[in-house]
């Protein structure tokens, strides 16, 4: 999500359960608001030469004399470009877990071959960024105001002086739109969009979408609740604003929908409703989709008695959800397949 309410969500609101938010004590306390090319994945621009331009979702057109080679990106964007054969030089955002393993948002990237400029909210090493001689910075946007995701507001001017930026909107639209935008961006950077790996992934995505539509049609009475857990609160996301949920809803999935008033309280900014653990049973649900990002408590680690009593939990009908999808068709296939399979197997327990 973004930090805003339409235009300026609170930082907590942004990084919370609902849209693309990150949970954690530090964020919750906040108020408003030397890489080498890896394997066969060459630098951006492979096979392309001459001037480069790209119009982003702010309406800003970036024009360069040549195709960018030194790309710095939000981790999830770097992961998506990697799937299309484009290797970025540096990343910022959740990249490495405390155990030193790749974060879920890093996808298949070899994180040892990128320079990590920051691994958490508010972290962005400008000196390291400058040392990469960046041609362009690419990230997503979770609000309608063009706020660049994980680019610290206080450092934005300095960061802007070093290279132009490209923003891909993941706010209030269906998943297929930003997927196509990332596809177009990768193609402009020199990716081979006719490669079998790429075309196969797109076909698998289309097939998975058809499967999910059929599963939702066959089980119209199955209610799906979308949640994210912190130590103190349980966040229930509505389907509006989030690219994955808006798309799943268009395919017929029956979501629990908190009221707009409930989603505006406690910094939710229209994305989610915050519930105390005592009230986690407020909504009836047959399947629960849980935030898979590292800042959220994972289902296996939840010990709250009220959680364990939920019918969907007792029935084993809890699946992961990626609030910040990696925008390649390959990485979005499992999002559709996991939900389709859960619906196909689901028993009515609410």
Tab-separated table of C-alpha atoms in Angstrom:
chain	number	residue	atom	x	y	z
A	1	UNK	CA	0.000	0.000	0.000
A	2	UNK	CA	1.074	3.411	0.192
A	3	UNK	CA	1.462	5.769	3.000
A	4	UNK	CA	-1.496	7.659	2.417
A	5	UNK	CA	-5.117	7.775	2.432
A	6	UNK	CA	-5.817	8.206	-1.226
A	7	UNK	CA	-2.998	10.591	-1.457
A	8	UNK	CA	-1.207	10.297	1.874
A	9	UNK	CA	-1.808	7.103	3.825
A	10	UNK	CA	-0.135	6.786	7.132
A	11	UNK	CA	3.138	4.887	7.046
A	12	UNK	CA	1.570	2.293	9.298
A	13	UNK	CA	-1.399	2.200	7.019
A	14	UNK	CA	0.773	1.598	4.089
A	15	UNK	CA	2.805	-1.004	5.554
A	16	UNK	CA	0.028	-2.921	7.104
A	17	UNK	CA	-1.939	-5.968	6.446
A	18	UNK	CA	-4.207	-4.691	3.833
A	19	UNK	CA	-2.502	-3.703	0.725
A	20	UNK	CA	1.184	-3.748	0.572
A	21	UNK	CA	1.901	-2.854	4.067
A	22	UNK	CA	4.681	-3.869	6.268
A	23	UNK	CA	4.076	-4.644	9.876
A	24	UNK	CA	6.357	-4.249	12.812
A	25	UNK	CA	6.798	-2.187	15.923
A	26	UNK	CA	8.902	0.438	14.237
A	27	UNK	CA	6.485	0.942	11.406
A	28	UNK	CA	3.459	0.793	13.602
A	29	UNK	CA	4.961	3.541	15.694
A	30	UNK	CA	5.481	5.801	12.694
A	31	UNK	CA	3.028	8.537	11.960
A	32	UNK	CA	1.840	9.953	8.684
A	33	UNK	CA	3.578	10.791	6.664
A	34	UNK	CA	28.438	-4.075	-6.020
A	35	UNK	CA	26.509	-6.063	-8.165
A	36	UNK	CA	27.721	-8.279	-10.970
A	37	UNK	CA	25.646	-9.815	-13.702
A	38	UNK	CA	24.344	-13.225	-12.752
A	39	UNK	CA	24.520	-16.355	-14.851
A	40	UNK	CA	22.789	-16.066	-18.197
A	41	UNK	CA	20.984	-12.989	-16.989
A	42	UNK	CA	22.864	-10.207	-18.717
A	43	UNK	CA	22.815	-6.530	-17.875
A	44	UNK	CA	19.772	-4.600	-18.956
A	45	UNK	CA	19.999	-3.502	-22.536
A	46	UNK	CA	21.334	-6.781	-23.907
A	47	UNK	CA	20.581	-6.816	-27.598
A	48	UNK	CA	19.252	-3.260	-27.638
A	49	UNK	CA	21.053	-0.055	-28.423
A	50	UNK	CA	20.244	3.543	-29.135
A	51	UNK	CA	18.041	5.974	-27.199
A	52	UNK	CA	15.633	4.700	-24.544
A	53	UNK	CA	12.421	6.177	-23.212
A	54	UNK	CA	9.661	4.916	-20.971
A	55	UNK	CA	6.499	6.642	-19.768
A	56	UNK	CA	5.709	5.555	-16.210
A	57	UNK	CA	2.443	5.533	-14.289
A	58	UNK	CA	2.947	9.078	-13.005
A	59	UNK	CA	2.827	10.214	-16.608
A	60	UNK	CA	6.560	10.952	-16.441
A	61	UNK	CA	8.630	10.023	-19.487
A	62	UNK	CA	12.241	9.118	-18.792
A	63	UNK	CA	14.517	9.638	-21.802
A	64	UNK	CA	18.113	8.419	-21.944
A	65	UNK	CA	20.752	8.331	-24.673
A	66	UNK	CA	21.041	4.566	-24.312
A	67	UNK	CA	19.225	1.627	-22.780
A	68	UNK	CA	19.871	1.618	-19.004
A	69	UNK	CA	22.581	-0.816	-17.935
A	70	UNK	CA	22.966	0.201	-14.299
A	71	UNK	CA	19.501	-0.346	-12.901
A	72	UNK	CA	18.610	0.032	-9.234
A	73	UNK	CA	15.181	-1.226	-8.202
A	74	UNK	CA	12.898	-2.104	-5.339
A	75	UNK	CA	13.602	-5.747	-4.517
A	76	UNK	CA	10.333	-7.080	-5.922
A	77	UNK	CA	10.834	-5.132	-9.150
A	78	UNK	CA	14.370	-6.496	-9.454
A	79	UNK	CA	12.952	-9.998	-8.979
A	80	UNK	CA	10.385	-9.474	-11.734
A	81	UNK	CA	12.978	-8.119	-14.156
A	82	UNK	CA	15.245	-11.060	-13.297
A	83	UNK	CA	12.522	-13.444	-14.458
A	84	UNK	CA	12.628	-11.658	-17.825
A	85	UNK	CA	16.398	-11.904	-18.073
A	86	UNK	CA	17.289	-8.420	-16.850
A	87	UNK	CA	19.861	-8.221	-14.032
A	88	UNK	CA	19.729	-5.136	-11.822
A	89	UNK	CA	22.836	-3.768	-10.103
A	90	UNK	CA	21.303	-2.735	-6.793
A	91	UNK	CA	18.125	-3.233	-4.796
A	92	UNK	CA	16.345	-1.677	-1.830
A	93	UNK	CA	13.561	-3.154	0.269
A	94	UNK	CA	13.197	-6.564	1.964
A	95	UNK	CA	15.945	-8.628	0.334
A	96	UNK	CA	17.628	-10.759	3.004
A	97	UNK	CA	16.096	-12.431	6.057
A	98	UNK	CA	17.669	-12.292	9.503
A	99	UNK	CA	18.983	-15.776	8.748
A	100	UNK	CA	20.753	-14.424	5.666
A	101	UNK	CA	18.485	-16.166	3.180
A	102	UNK	CA	16.657	-14.441	0.309
A	103	UNK	CA	13.480	-12.696	1.421
A	104	UNK	CA	10.263	-13.900	-0.198
A	105	UNK	CA	10.185	-10.655	-2.185
A	106	UNK	CA	13.577	-11.416	-3.776
A	107	UNK	CA	12.116	-14.231	-5.866
A	108	UNK	CA	14.781	-16.168	-7.774
A	109	UNK	CA	17.385	-13.390	-7.740
A	110	UNK	CA	20.843	-14.329	-6.534
A	111	UNK	CA	21.046	-11.734	-3.762
A	112	UNK	CA	24.817	-12.191	-3.547
A	113	UNK	CA	25.079	-10.564	-6.973
A	114	UNK	CA	23.251	-7.339	-6.193
A	115	UNK	CA	24.237	-4.424	-3.984
A	116	UNK	CA	21.689	-4.081	-1.189
A	117	UNK	CA	21.108	-0.390	-0.471
A	118	UNK	CA	18.629	-1.013	2.321
A	119	UNK	CA	16.835	-4.047	3.679
A	120	UNK	CA	14.020	-2.419	5.641
A	121	UNK	CA	11.671	0.542	5.625
A	122	UNK	CA	13.555	3.849	5.816
A	123	UNK	CA	16.892	2.314	4.816
A	124	UNK	CA	18.511	3.592	1.612
A	125	UNK	CA	22.285	4.058	1.444
A	126	UNK	CA	22.762	7.047	-0.861
A	127	UNK	CA	26.554	6.670	-0.950
A	128	UNK	CA	26.264	3.073	-2.186
A	129	UNK	CA	23.615	4.185	-4.642
A	130	UNK	CA	25.886	6.862	-6.085
A	131	UNK	CA	28.766	4.365	-6.354
A	132	UNK	CA	26.695	2.230	-8.724
A	133	UNK	CA	26.488	5.153	-11.201
A	134	UNK	CA	22.770	4.411	-11.642
A	135	UNK	CA	21.082	5.045	-14.978
A	136	UNK	CA	17.580	4.655	-13.576
A	137	UNK	CA	15.713	3.761	-10.364
A	138	UNK	CA	12.569	1.634	-10.689
A	139	UNK	CA	9.987	0.931	-8.017
A	140	UNK	CA	6.261	0.532	-7.451
A	141	UNK	CA	3.674	3.012	-6.155
A	142	UNK	CA	0.945	2.177	-3.649
A	143	UNK	CA	-0.997	5.426	-3.740
A	144	UNK	CA	-2.490	7.798	-6.268
A	145	UNK	CA	-0.001	10.526	-5.486
A	146	UNK	CA	3.009	8.923	-7.138
A	147	UNK	CA	4.862	8.111	-3.908
A	148	UNK	CA	7.807	5.872	-4.783
A	149	UNK	CA	7.696	2.719	-2.667
A	150	UNK	CA	10.555	2.349	-0.174
A	151	UNK	CA	12.268	5.559	-1.331
A	152	UNK	CA	12.623	7.546	1.924
A	153	UNK	CA	10.799	10.860	1.684
A	154	UNK	CA	13.546	12.654	3.581
A	155	UNK	CA	16.188	11.507	1.068
A	156	UNK	CA	14.089	11.755	-2.070
A	157	UNK	CA	15.675	14.960	-3.415
A	158	UNK	CA	19.202	13.607	-3.132
A	159	UNK	CA	18.168	10.305	-4.694
A	160	UNK	CA	16.405	12.112	-7.553
A	161	UNK	CA	19.579	14.053	-8.364
A	162	UNK	CA	21.528	10.870	-9.056
A	163	UNK	CA	19.244	9.242	-11.632
A	164	UNK	CA	15.731	9.526	-13.066
A	165	UNK	CA	13.040	7.274	-11.610
A	166	UNK	CA	10.302	5.069	-13.018
A	167	UNK	CA	7.174	4.255	-10.983
A	168	UNK	CA	4.842	1.324	-11.734
A	169	UNK	CA	1.456	1.739	-10.075
A	170	UNK	CA	0.100	-1.130	-8.011
A	171	UNK	CA	-2.746	0.936	-6.578
A	172	UNK	CA	-6.461	0.391	-7.150
A	173	UNK	CA	-6.271	-1.726	-10.290
A	174	UNK	CA	-6.278	-5.390	-11.195
A	175	UNK	CA	-3.115	-7.486	-11.208
A	176	UNK	CA	-3.094	-7.910	-14.978
A	177	UNK	CA	-2.474	-4.193	-15.543
A	178	UNK	CA	0.830	-3.825	-13.630
A	179	UNK	CA	1.872	-7.247	-14.980
A	180	UNK	CA	1.551	-5.848	-18.498
A	181	UNK	CA	3.373	-2.652	-17.492
A	182	UNK	CA	6.303	-4.686	-16.150
A	183	UNK	CA	6.280	-6.778	-19.311
A	184	UNK	CA	6.488	-3.621	-21.450
A	185	UNK	CA	9.257	-2.214	-19.252
A	186	UNK	CA	11.313	-5.416	-19.456
A	187	UNK	CA	10.885	-5.480	-23.226
A	188	UNK	CA	12.092	-1.871	-23.478
A	189	UNK	CA	15.165	-2.840	-21.445
A	190	UNK	CA	16.133	-5.538	-23.915
A	191	UNK	CA	14.408	-8.634	-22.564
A	192	UNK	CA	13.534	-11.382	-25.033
A	193	UNK	CA	9.781	-11.569	-24.599
A	194	UNK	CA	9.515	-14.361	-27.173
A	195	UNK	CA	11.724	-16.712	-25.155
A	196	UNK	CA	9.990	-20.000	-24.380
A	197	UNK	CA	10.359	-19.443	-20.620
A	198	UNK	CA	8.541	-16.117	-20.881
A	199	UNK	CA	5.722	-17.163	-23.201
A	200	UNK	CA	5.190	-20.394	-21.258
A	201	UNK	CA	4.813	-18.463	-18.007
A	202	UNK	CA	2.184	-16.186	-19.533
A	203	UNK	CA	0.242	-19.204	-20.826
A	204	UNK	CA	0.421	-20.860	-17.396
A	205	UNK	CA	-0.904	-17.653	-15.833
A	206	UNK	CA	-3.865	-17.581	-18.218
A	207	UNK	CA	-4.601	-21.239	-17.495
A	208	UNK	CA	-4.377	-20.640	-13.745
A	209	UNK	CA	-6.782	-17.718	-14.030
A	210	UNK	CA	-9.285	-19.930	-15.839
A	211	UNK	CA	-8.892	-22.562	-13.116
A	212	UNK	CA	-9.519	-20.009	-10.362
A	213	UNK	CA	-12.579	-18.651	-12.143
A	214	UNK	CA	-13.999	-22.178	-12.423
A	215	UNK	CA	-13.227	-22.974	-8.778
A	216	UNK	CA	-14.888	-19.772	-7.568
A	217	UNK	CA	-17.952	-20.464	-9.707
A	218	UNK	CA	-18.216	-23.991	-8.303
A	219	UNK	CA	-17.958	-22.807	-4.676
A	220	UNK	CA	-19.807	-19.459	-4.530
A	221	UNK	CA	-20.643	-19.903	-0.853
A	222	UNK	CA	-17.035	-20.232	0.317
A	223	UNK	CA	-15.970	-17.041	2.104
A	224	UNK	CA	-12.325	-16.005	1.941
A	225	UNK	CA	-10.831	-13.709	4.585
A	226	UNK	CA	-7.545	-11.930	3.898
A	227	UNK	CA	-5.432	-11.295	6.979
A	228	UNK	CA	-2.073	-10.217	8.321
A	229	UNK	CA	-0.831	-10.750	11.848
A	230	UNK	CA	1.168	-8.637	14.257
A	231	UNK	CA	1.651	-9.268	17.945
A	232	UNK	CA	-1.095	-6.862	18.987
A	233	UNK	CA	-3.460	-6.763	16.019
A	234	UNK	CA	-5.004	-8.802	13.230
A	235	UNK	CA	-5.590	-6.907	9.992
A	236	UNK	CA	-8.451	-7.857	7.666
A	237	UNK	CA	-8.023	-6.542	4.124
A	238	UNK	CA	-10.867	-5.569	1.870
A	239	UNK	CA	-10.613	-6.417	-1.816
A	240	UNK	CA	-10.502	-2.793	-2.958
A	241	UNK	CA	-7.155	-1.112	-3.755
A	242	UNK	CA	-5.017	-4.303	-3.732
A	243	UNK	CA	-4.043	-5.540	-7.203
A	244	UNK	CA	-4.229	-9.244	-6.347
A	245	UNK	CA	-7.533	-9.105	-4.482
A	246	UNK	CA	-9.235	-6.884	-7.061
A	247	UNK	CA	-8.246	-9.396	-9.737
A	248	UNK	CA	-9.311	-12.446	-7.724
A	249	UNK	CA	-12.641	-10.759	-7.020
A	250	UNK	CA	-13.128	-10.164	-10.762
A	251	UNK	CA	-12.686	-13.917	-11.217
A	252	UNK	CA	-15.532	-14.557	-8.763
A	253	UNK	CA	-13.821	-15.114	-5.415
A	254	UNK	CA	-16.150	-14.317	-2.489
A	255	UNK	CA	-14.179	-12.153	-0.030
A	256	UNK	CA	-14.967	-10.968	3.478
A	257	UNK	CA	-15.351	-7.205	3.060
A	258	UNK	CA	-14.897	-4.885	6.063
A	259	UNK	CA	-16.957	-1.718	5.839
A	260	UNK	CA	-15.350	1.451	4.504
A	261	UNK	CA	-15.770	3.068	7.919
A	262	UNK	CA	-13.974	0.160	9.593
A	263	UNK	CA	-11.132	0.377	7.059
A	264	UNK	CA	-10.608	4.082	7.717
A	265	UNK	CA	-10.133	3.649	11.454
A	266	UNK	CA	-6.770	3.082	13.157
A	267	UNK	CA	-4.720	4.165	10.149
A	268	UNK	CA	-6.265	1.653	7.759
A	269	UNK	CA	-6.664	4.281	5.051
A	270	UNK	CA	-9.232	2.222	3.142
A	271	UNK	CA	-7.027	-0.868	2.904
A	272	UNK	CA	-7.855	-2.882	6.004
A	273	UNK	CA	-9.632	-3.127	9.350
A	274	UNK	CA	-7.501	-3.606	12.456
A	275	UNK	CA	-8.948	-6.069	14.992
A	276	UNK	CA	-7.754	-6.953	18.464
A	277	UNK	CA	-7.001	-10.638	18.876
A	278	UNK	CA	-10.034	-10.910	21.149
A	279	UNK	CA	-12.194	-9.932	18.168
A	280	UNK	CA	-10.446	-11.952	15.493
A	281	UNK	CA	-13.616	-14.031	15.080
A	282	UNK	CA	-15.645	-10.993	13.968
A	283	UNK	CA	-16.080	-12.377	10.457
A	284	UNK	CA	-17.160	-15.814	9.293
A	285	UNK	CA	-14.618	-17.329	6.914
A	286	UNK	CA	-14.012	-20.713	5.312
A	287	UNK	CA	-10.532	-19.935	3.953
A	288	UNK	CA	-7.999	-17.489	5.377
A	289	UNK	CA	-5.230	-16.023	3.209
A	290	UNK	CA	-2.309	-14.797	5.325
A	291	UNK	CA	0.379	-12.222	4.513
A	292	UNK	CA	3.576	-14.099	3.593
A	293	UNK	CA	5.983	-11.158	4.013
A	294	UNK	CA	8.741	-11.290	6.585
A	295	UNK	CA	7.327	-8.391	8.610
A	296	UNK	CA	4.124	-10.322	9.361
A	297	UNK	CA	3.820	-13.163	11.866
A	298	UNK	CA	3.355	-16.386	9.916
A	299	UNK	CA	0.521	-18.833	10.713
A	300	UNK	CA	2.920	-21.497	12.011
A	301	UNK	CA	4.156	-19.027	14.615
A	302	UNK	CA	0.753	-17.824	15.789
A	303	UNK	CA	-0.013	-19.006	19.314
A	304	UNK	CA	-3.081	-16.860	20.051
A	305	UNK	CA	-5.890	-19.010	21.430
A	306	UNK	CA	-8.522	-17.014	19.550
A	307	UNK	CA	-6.697	-17.704	16.289
A	308	UNK	CA	-6.543	-21.442	16.911
A	309	UNK	CA	-10.306	-21.518	17.535
A	310	UNK	CA	-11.213	-20.080	14.127
A	311	UNK	CA	-13.088	-22.687	12.032
A	312	UNK	CA	-10.854	-22.167	8.990
A	313	UNK	CA	-7.746	-22.646	11.124
A	314	UNK	CA	-9.100	-25.807	12.745
A	315	UNK	CA	-10.003	-27.125	9.294
A	316	UNK	CA	-6.510	-26.446	7.965
A	317	UNK	CA	-7.890	-24.025	5.387
A	318	UNK	CA	-5.202	-21.344	5.700
A	319	UNK	CA	-3.021	-20.416	2.717
A	320	UNK	CA	-0.345	-17.771	2.049
A	321	UNK	CA	-1.003	-14.477	0.308
A	322	UNK	CA	1.545	-12.160	-1.311
A	323	UNK	CA	0.349	-8.559	-0.777
A	324	UNK	CA	3.273	-7.323	-2.894
A	325	UNK	CA	3.293	-9.737	-5.843
A	326	UNK	CA	6.468	-10.056	-7.901
A	327	UNK	CA	5.204	-8.698	-11.203
A	328	UNK	CA	6.246	-11.477	-13.561
A	329	UNK	CA	3.791	-14.026	-14.902
A	330	UNK	CA	5.956	-16.830	-13.553
A	331	UNK	CA	5.692	-15.587	-9.961
A	332	UNK	CA	1.978	-14.810	-10.192
A	333	UNK	CA	0.961	-18.282	-11.348
A	334	UNK	CA	1.215	-19.773	-7.812
A	335	UNK	CA	-0.946	-16.974	-6.408
A	336	UNK	CA	-3.801	-18.092	-8.634
A	337	UNK	CA	-3.098	-21.810	-8.366
A	338	UNK	CA	-2.891	-21.857	-4.550
A	339	UNK	CA	-6.214	-20.073	-4.190
A	340	UNK	CA	-7.884	-22.220	-6.839
A	341	UNK	CA	-6.702	-25.391	-5.120
A	342	UNK	CA	-7.873	-24.115	-1.732
A	343	UNK	CA	-11.319	-23.365	-3.128
A	344	UNK	CA	-11.534	-26.738	-4.847
A	345	UNK	CA	-10.755	-28.549	-1.591
A	346	UNK	CA	-12.546	-26.212	0.823
A	347	UNK	CA	-15.291	-27.376	3.108
A	348	UNK	CA	-17.937	-24.948	4.338
A	349	UNK	CA	-16.968	-24.410	7.992
A	350	UNK	CA	-18.321	-20.952	8.802
